[in-house]
Coordinates of C-alpha atoms and ligand atoms in Angstrom, one line a residue:
X261 CA 78.0 39.9 110.6
X262 CA 78.2 41.8 107.3
X263 CA 76.5 44.9 108.7
X264 CA 73.1 46.6 108.9
X265 CA 71.7 48.1 105.7
X266 CA 68.8 50.5 106.1
X267 CA 66.6 51.0 103.0
X268 CA 64.3 54.0 102.6
X269 CA 61.3 53.2 100.4
X270 CA 59.8 49.8 99.5
X271 CA 58.9 50.5 95.9
X272 CA 60.4 48.6 92.9
X273 CA 64.0 49.6 93.7
X274 CA 64.0 49.4 97.5
X275 CA 62.1 46.1 97.9
X276 CA 64.2 44.4 95.2
X277 CA 67.4 45.5 96.9
X278 CA 66.1 44.2 100.3
X279 CA 65.3 40.8 98.8
X280 CA 68.6 40.3 97.0
X281 CA 70.7 41.6 99.9
X282 CA 69.2 38.9 102.1
X283 CA 69.3 36.1 99.5
X284 CA 72.8 36.7 98.1
X285 CA 74.3 37.2 101.6
X286 CA 72.6 34.0 102.8
X287 CA 71.0 36.1 105.5
X288 CA 74.3 37.6 106.7
X289 CA 73.2 41.1 106.2
X290 CA 70.6 42.7 108.4
X291 CA 68.1 44.7 106.4
X292 CA 65.7 47.2 107.8
X293 CA 63.2 48.7 105.3
X294 CA 61.2 51.9 106.0
X295 CA 58.1 52.6 104.1
X296 CA 55.0 54.6 105.0
X297 CA 52.5 52.9 102.7
X298 CA 50.6 49.8 104.0
X299 CA 50.6 48.1 100.6
X300 CA 52.5 48.1 97.3
X301 CA 50.6 49.7 94.3
X302 CA 52.1 49.3 90.9
X303 CA 52.5 52.3 88.6
X304 CA 53.0 49.9 85.6
X305 CA 49.6 49.2 84.2
X306 CA 48.0 52.0 86.2
X307 CA 47.2 53.8 83.0
X308 CA 45.0 50.8 82.1
X309 CA 42.8 51.6 85.1
X310 CA 42.0 54.9 83.3
X311 CA 41.3 52.9 80.1
X312 CA 38.9 50.6 82.1
X313 CA 40.6 47.2 81.6
X314 CA 42.3 47.0 85.0
X315 CA 41.2 47.8 88.5
X316 CA 43.4 49.3 91.2
X317 CA 42.9 46.1 93.1
X318 CA 44.6 44.2 90.2
X319 CA 47.7 46.3 90.9
X320 CA 47.7 46.3 94.7
X321 CA 49.8 43.8 96.6
X322 CA 50.6 43.0 100.2
X323 CA 54.1 43.4 101.5
X324 CA 53.6 40.4 103.8
X325 CA 55.1 37.6 101.6
X326 CA 58.3 39.5 101.0
X327 CA 58.7 40.5 104.6
X328 CA 58.3 37.0 105.8
X329 CA 60.2 35.2 103.1
X330 CA 63.3 37.4 103.5
X331 CA 63.0 38.0 107.2
X332 CA 63.1 41.8 106.7
X333 CA 62.9 44.2 109.6
X334 CA 60.0 46.4 108.6
X335 CA 59.1 49.9 109.9
X336 CA 56.0 51.5 108.6
X337 CA 57.1 55.2 108.8
X338 CA 58.7 57.9 106.8
X339 CA 62.3 59.1 107.0
X340 CA 62.3 62.8 107.6
X341 CA 66.1 63.5 107.8
X342 CA 69.5 61.8 107.4
X343 CA 72.5 62.6 109.5
X344 CA 75.3 61.6 107.2
X345 CA 78.1 62.3 109.6
X346 CA 76.6 60.0 112.3
X347 CA 75.1 57.5 109.9
X348 CA 71.6 57.9 111.3
X349 CA 68.1 58.3 109.8
X350 CA 65.4 60.2 111.6
X351 CA 61.8 58.8 111.7
X352 CA 58.8 60.1 113.4
X353 CA 59.4 57.5 116.1
X354 CA 63.1 58.1 116.7
X355 CA 66.5 57.5 115.1
X356 CA 68.1 54.5 113.5
X357 CA 71.8 53.8 112.9
X358 CA 73.0 52.2 109.6
X359 CA 76.3 50.9 108.2
X360 CA 75.1 51.6 104.7
X361 CA 71.9 53.4 103.6
X362 CA 70.0 52.7 100.4
X363 CA 67.8 55.6 99.3
X364 CA 65.0 54.5 97.0
X365 CA 62.3 57.2 97.5
X366 CA 61.2 57.5 93.8
X367 CA 60.3 60.9 92.5
X368 CA 58.9 64.1 94.1
X369 CA 56.9 66.8 92.3
X370 CA 58.0 70.4 91.8
X371 CA 54.9 72.6 91.7
X372 CA 57.0 75.7 91.8
X373 CA 57.6 75.2 88.1
X374 CA 53.9 75.3 87.2
X375 CA 52.8 78.9 86.6
X376 CA 49.4 79.3 88.3
X377 CA 49.5 76.0 90.3
X378 CA 52.1 76.5 93.0
X379 CA 50.8 73.6 95.1
X380 CA 48.7 70.5 94.6
X381 CA 45.0 71.1 93.7
X382 CA 42.4 68.6 95.0
X383 CA 40.5 68.1 91.7
X384 CA 43.5 68.3 89.4
X385 CA 45.1 64.9 90.0
X386 CA 48.5 63.9 88.6
X387 CA 47.9 60.2 89.0
X388 CA 51.7 59.8 88.6
X389 CA 52.0 57.7 91.7
X390 CA 49.4 54.9 91.4
X391 CA 46.8 55.0 94.1
X392 CA 43.9 57.2 95.1
X393 CA 44.6 59.7 92.4
X394 CA 44.4 57.0 89.7
X395 CA 40.9 56.2 90.9
X396 CA 40.0 59.9 91.1
X397 CA 41.1 60.5 87.5
X398 CA 39.1 57.5 86.3
X399 CA 36.0 58.8 88.2
X400 CA 36.4 62.2 86.6
X401 CA 36.6 60.6 83.1
X402 CA 33.5 58.6 83.9
X403 CA 31.7 61.7 85.1
X404 CA 32.6 63.8 82.1
X405 CA 29.9 64.4 79.5
X406 CA 30.4 63.1 76.0
X407 CA 31.9 65.9 74.0
X408 CA 34.2 66.9 76.9
X409 CA 37.9 67.5 76.7
X410 CA 40.6 65.7 78.6
X411 CA 43.8 67.8 78.8
X412 CA 47.1 66.3 79.9
X413 CA 50.3 68.3 80.4
X414 CA 53.7 66.6 80.2
X415 CA 56.6 68.1 82.1
X416 CA 60.1 68.6 80.7
X417 CA 62.2 65.4 80.7
X418 CA 63.6 63.7 82.7
X419 CA 60.5 62.4 84.4
X420 CA 59.3 59.0 85.6
X421 CA 58.4 56.7 82.7
X422 CA 59.2 58.4 79.4
X423 CA 56.4 56.6 77.4
X424 CA 53.9 56.8 80.2
X425 CA 52.0 60.0 79.2
X426 CA 51.5 58.8 75.7
X427 CA 50.3 55.4 76.9
X428 CA 47.9 57.3 79.1
X429 CA 46.6 59.3 76.2
X430 CA 45.9 56.1 74.3
X431 CA 44.1 54.6 77.3
X432 CA 41.9 57.6 77.7
X433 CA 41.2 57.7 74.0
X434 CA 40.3 54.0 74.0
X435 CA 37.8 54.7 76.7
X436 CA 36.4 57.7 74.9
X437 CA 36.1 55.8 71.6
X438 CA 33.9 53.2 73.3
X439 CA 31.9 55.3 75.7
X440 CA 32.2 59.0 74.8
X441 CA 33.0 59.1 71.0
X442 CA 32.5 62.9 70.7
X443 CA 35.2 63.6 73.4
X444 CA 38.8 64.7 72.8
X445 CA 42.2 64.1 74.3
X446 CA 44.6 67.1 74.1
X447 CA 48.2 66.5 75.0
X448 CA 50.3 69.6 75.9
X449 CA 53.9 68.3 75.8
X450 CA 56.5 70.8 77.0
X451 CA 59.1 68.7 75.3
X452 CA 60.1 69.2 71.6
X453 CA 59.3 65.7 70.7
X454 CA 58.1 62.3 71.9
X455 CA 61.3 60.6 73.1
X456 CA 60.1 57.0 73.4
X457 CA 58.4 54.8 70.8
X458 CA 57.6 58.0 68.8
X459 CA 56.7 56.3 65.5
X460 CA 54.5 53.7 67.2
X461 CA 52.6 56.3 69.3
X462 CA 52.1 58.5 66.2
X463 CA 50.7 55.4 64.4
X464 CA 48.1 55.2 67.2
X465 CA 47.4 58.9 67.4
X466 CA 46.9 59.1 63.6
X467 CA 45.4 55.7 63.2
X468 CA 42.9 54.3 65.7
X469 CA 42.7 57.6 67.6
X470 CA 42.5 60.0 64.7
X471 CA 40.2 62.8 65.5
X472 CA 40.3 61.9 69.2
X473 CA 44.0 62.6 70.2
X474 CA 45.4 66.0 69.5
X475 CA 49.2 66.2 70.2
X476 CA 51.0 69.5 70.7
X477 CA 54.8 69.6 71.2
X478 CA 56.7 72.5 72.7
X479 CA 53.6 73.4 74.7
X480 CA 54.8 74.5 78.0
X481 CA 52.2 75.9 80.5
X482 CA 52.6 79.7 80.5
X483 CA 49.5 80.2 82.8
X484 CA 47.1 77.8 84.4
X485 CA 43.7 79.0 85.7
X486 CA 42.6 76.6 88.3
X487 CA 39.0 77.6 88.6
X488 CA 38.2 77.3 84.9
X489 CA 40.9 74.6 84.2
X490 CA 42.2 76.7 81.4
X491 CA 45.8 76.5 80.2
X492 CA 47.6 79.1 78.1
X493 CA 50.6 78.1 76.1
X494 CA 52.7 80.0 73.5
X495 CA 50.3 78.8 70.8
X496 CA 46.9 78.5 72.2
X497 CA 44.5 78.5 75.1
X498 CA 42.7 75.3 76.0
X499 CA 40.0 74.6 78.5
X500 CA 39.7 71.2 80.1
X501 CA 36.6 69.3 81.3
X502 CA 39.1 66.9 83.0
X503 CA 42.6 68.3 83.7
X504 CA 45.6 66.1 84.3
X505 CA 48.8 68.1 85.1
X506 CA 51.8 65.8 85.4
X507 CA 54.1 68.0 87.4
X508 CA 57.8 68.5 86.8
X509 CA 59.8 66.0 88.8
X510 CA 62.9 65.6 90.9
X511 CA 64.5 63.1 93.3
X512 CA 62.4 62.0 96.4
X513 CA 62.2 64.7 99.0
X514 CA 64.3 62.8 101.6
X515 CA 67.2 62.7 99.1
X516 CA 66.9 66.5 98.5
X517 CA 66.7 67.2 102.2
X518 CA 69.9 65.3 102.8
X519 CA 71.7 67.5 100.2
X520 CA 72.3 64.4 97.9
X521 CA 70.4 65.8 94.9
X522 CA 73.6 67.2 93.5
X523 CA 72.7 67.4 89.8
X524 CA 70.9 70.7 89.0
X525 CA 69.6 70.3 92.6
X526 CA 67.2 67.8 91.1
X527 CA 68.7 64.3 90.9
X528 CA 71.3 62.3 92.7
X529 CA 74.6 61.5 91.0
X530 CA 75.9 58.0 91.6
X531 CA 78.8 55.7 90.8
X532 CA 77.2 53.1 88.5
X533 CA 79.4 50.3 89.8
X534 CA 78.0 50.5 93.4
X535 CA 75.2 53.1 93.2
X536 CA 77.0 55.0 96.0
X537 CA 76.2 58.7 96.0
X538 CA 79.1 60.8 94.6
X539 CA 78.8 62.8 97.9
X540 CA 78.8 60.0 100.4
X541 CA 80.2 56.5 99.8
X542 CA 78.0 54.9 102.5
X543 CA 74.7 56.1 100.9
X544 CA 73.5 54.3 97.8
X545 CA 70.8 55.7 95.6
X546 CA 68.7 53.6 93.3
X547 CA 65.6 53.9 91.1
X548 CA 63.9 57.1 89.8
X549 CA 65.9 59.4 92.1
X550 CA 69.2 59.0 90.3
X551 CA 70.5 61.3 87.5
X552 CA 71.3 59.4 84.3
X553 CA 70.4 59.2 80.7
X554 CA 68.7 56.0 81.7
X555 CA 64.9 55.9 81.4
X556 CA 63.2 56.0 84.8
X557 CA 61.4 52.7 84.8
X558 CA 60.5 49.9 87.2
X559 CA 62.6 47.5 85.1
X560 CA 65.6 49.9 85.5
X561 CA 64.9 50.3 89.2
X562 CA 65.0 46.6 89.9
X563 CA 68.1 46.1 87.7
X564 CA 69.9 48.9 89.6
X565 CA 68.8 47.4 92.9
X566 CA 70.3 44.0 92.0
X567 CA 73.7 45.6 91.0
X568 CA 73.6 47.7 94.2
X569 CA 72.8 44.7 96.4
X570 CA 75.6 42.6 94.9
X571 CA 78.1 45.5 95.2
X572 CA 77.2 46.1 98.8
X573 CA 77.7 42.4 99.7
X574 CA 81.0 42.4 97.9
X575 CA 82.3 45.6 99.6
X576 CA 81.0 44.5 103.1
X577 CA 82.8 41.2 102.5
X578 CA 86.1 42.9 101.6
X579 CA 85.8 42.0 97.9
X580 CA 85.8 44.4 94.9
X581 CA 82.4 44.8 93.3
X582 CA 81.8 43.7 89.7
X583 CA 83.6 46.4 87.7
X584 CA 81.5 46.0 84.5
X585 CA 77.8 45.8 85.4
X586 CA 75.3 45.1 82.6
X587 CA 71.5 45.1 82.5
X588 CA 68.5 45.2 80.2
X589 CA 65.4 47.3 80.1
X590 CA 62.2 46.4 78.4
X591 CA 59.3 48.8 78.4
X592 CA 55.8 47.9 77.1
X593 CA 53.0 50.4 76.4
X594 CA 49.4 49.4 75.9
X595 CA 47.5 51.3 73.2
X596 CA 44.2 49.8 74.1
X597 CA 42.9 47.0 76.4
X598 CA 44.8 44.2 74.6
X599 CA 47.4 45.5 72.2
X600 CA 50.9 46.6 73.4
X601 CA 54.3 47.5 71.9
X602 CA 57.8 47.5 73.3
X603 CA 61.2 49.1 73.4
X604 CA 64.1 47.0 74.6
X605 CA 67.8 47.8 75.2
X606 CA 70.9 46.4 76.9
X607 CA 73.1 48.8 78.9
X608 CA 76.7 48.2 79.8
X609 CA 79.0 50.1 82.1
X610 CA 81.5 52.3 80.2
X611 CA 84.5 52.6 82.5
X612 CA 85.9 55.6 80.5
X613 CA 82.7 57.7 80.6
X614 CA 81.8 56.2 84.0
X615 CA 78.2 55.7 82.9
X616 CA 75.8 53.1 81.7
X617 CA 75.8 53.2 77.9
X618 CA 73.3 51.7 75.5
X619 CA 74.8 48.6 73.9
X620 CA 74.4 47.7 70.3
X621 CA 71.2 45.9 69.4
X622 CA 67.9 46.5 71.1
X623 CA 64.9 47.8 69.3
X624 CA 61.3 48.6 69.1
X625 CA 58.2 46.8 67.8
X626 CA 57.1 47.3 64.3
X627 CA 53.5 47.8 65.5
X628 CA 51.3 47.2 68.5
X629 CA 49.8 43.8 68.6
X630 CA 47.7 41.4 70.8
X631 CA 50.7 39.1 71.1
X632 CA 52.8 41.9 72.6
X633 CA 49.9 42.6 74.9
X634 CA 50.2 39.1 76.2
X635 CA 54.0 39.6 76.6
X636 CA 53.4 42.9 78.4
X637 CA 51.1 41.1 80.9
X638 CA 53.7 38.4 81.4
X639 CA 56.4 41.1 81.9
X640 CA 54.2 42.7 84.6
X641 CA 53.5 39.4 86.4
X642 CA 57.2 38.5 86.4
X643 CA 58.4 41.9 87.8
X644 CA 55.7 41.8 90.5
X645 CA 56.7 38.3 91.4
X646 CA 60.4 39.1 91.5
X647 CA 59.9 42.3 93.5
X648 CA 57.2 41.1 95.9
X649 CA 58.1 37.5 96.8
Ligands
LIG1207 P1 58.7 53.9 93.7 O1 58.2 52.6 93.1 O2 57.8 55.1 93.6 O3 59.0 53.6 95.2 C1 59.4 54.6 96.1 C2 58.9 54.3 97.5 O4 59.6 55.1 98.5 C3 57.4 54.5 97.7 O5 56.8 53.3 98.1 C4 57.4 55.6 98.7 O6 56.3 55.5 99.6 C5 58.7 55.5 99.5 N1 59.2 56.7 100.1 C6 59.3 57.9 99.6 N2 59.8 58.8 100.5 C7 60.0 58.1 101.6 C8 60.5 58.4 102.9 N3 60.9 59.7 103.2 N4 60.6 57.5 103.9 C9 60.2 56.2 103.6 N5 59.8 55.8 102.4 C10 59.6 56.7 101.4 N6 57.9 51.3 84.6 C11 58.1 50.2 83.8 O7 59.2 49.6 83.9 N7 57.1 49.7 83.0 C12 55.9 50.3 82.9 O8 55.1 49.8 82.2 C13 55.7 51.5 83.7 N8 54.5 52.2 83.6 C14 54.3 53.3 84.3 C15 53.1 54.0 84.2 C16 52.9 55.1 84.9 C17 51.5 55.8 84.8 C18 53.8 55.6 85.8 C19 53.6 56.8 86.7 C20 55.1 54.9 85.9 C21 55.3 53.8 85.2 N9 56.6 53.1 85.3 C22 56.8 52.0 84.5 C23 57.7 53.7 86.0 C24 57.8 53.0 87.4 O9 56.6 53.1 88.1 C25 58.9 53.7 88.2 O10 60.1 53.9 87.4 C26 59.3 52.9 89.4 O11 58.2 52.9 90.3 C27 60.5 53.5 90.2 O12 60.8 52.7 91.3 P2 61.3 53.4 92.6 O13 61.5 52.3 93.6 O14 62.4 54.3 92.3 O15 60.1 54.3 93.1

């Protein structure tokens, strides 16, 4: 009786929204979720597959429990277009009407901004969506001779998971230190600086991984030669044995196609009380596709999903949504197989600036530790359980 909500994407954001729409409406909202992938694969901890302490199986989960438990209508397909005027989405198999739409398609990659690599190249994986490419990159590292060079390029922010590339560098260095001690990790960061856990990552780069990790800031790709895996920047030319280009990012393709990526044509602007798009009050956008100073993390995506679900239930019931949402974000990074470190913050809605603002408090670890590695594992198990059951 409270309407039909269609959700595009069963990642961290979409699946969490589906669960809480059903739970908090006591089953009074019909939820249809559209997702092409047969199973859920977690990006969090996927860098540890590169380091060798996790397998992709450890991070792969069935959608079956969630579907059954919350009685979700499930369509395994992709949305190719959205008809905003008629409130319909187009799938390969036909059209579907919605009362409200939640878009949670994650990020898409913009190859047009990589000089020399205008489209994906089969043996240069990004591995920035966990899955086949994560395994491919691990196999490339395993196949690389000792003394080889792993080069990773980092796109201009904002991109999915701000500390993710630096965690990846540590994981690859951890593998090299054990199995290929003469090998090197070169990070070409197009940003001026490390924006997340900088001091902590530098401790690792200059401590455990001294002589292995070589970090270069302000190093945008000026030219990339695919055949020789050579990259030219303002300062140098480097040749990779294994090349990992993390492409520049923008909102999921379906959000762009619907014209909802209204910030620099890259990200979707939303009202942070309901997560409604500023272009269409019946389309809500959550997760990595939104524009905000908020880090693009799984923890954020699930927090936004809960606020969005509660707001939709309120509005569909004729009540005002909570005017002052608040949530937390904790992000752990593993520096080896056991030690991790964190950054944590609380965010409160600022009604004057109409955005989520970092509240006082919060903080970062003083150093990476095994104890925090245990906390990081517990964090992952909790977010998987919350999202997938
Ligand atoms: P996703 O989880 O990517 O889900 C989007 C879903 O939408 C996908 O399943 C996709 O198939 C589907 N979809 C896309 N287009 C369509 C369409 N047209 N029709 C139907 N379905 C569609 N975050 C943390 O909090 N902690 C971490 O430790 C952490 N580590 C990370 C490490 C790495 C290496 C990476 C890459 C990311 C990491 N993240 C981490 C970030 C986290 O993975 C993302 O922020 C999170 O996945 C965002 O959730 P989302 O639901 O917006 O997108």
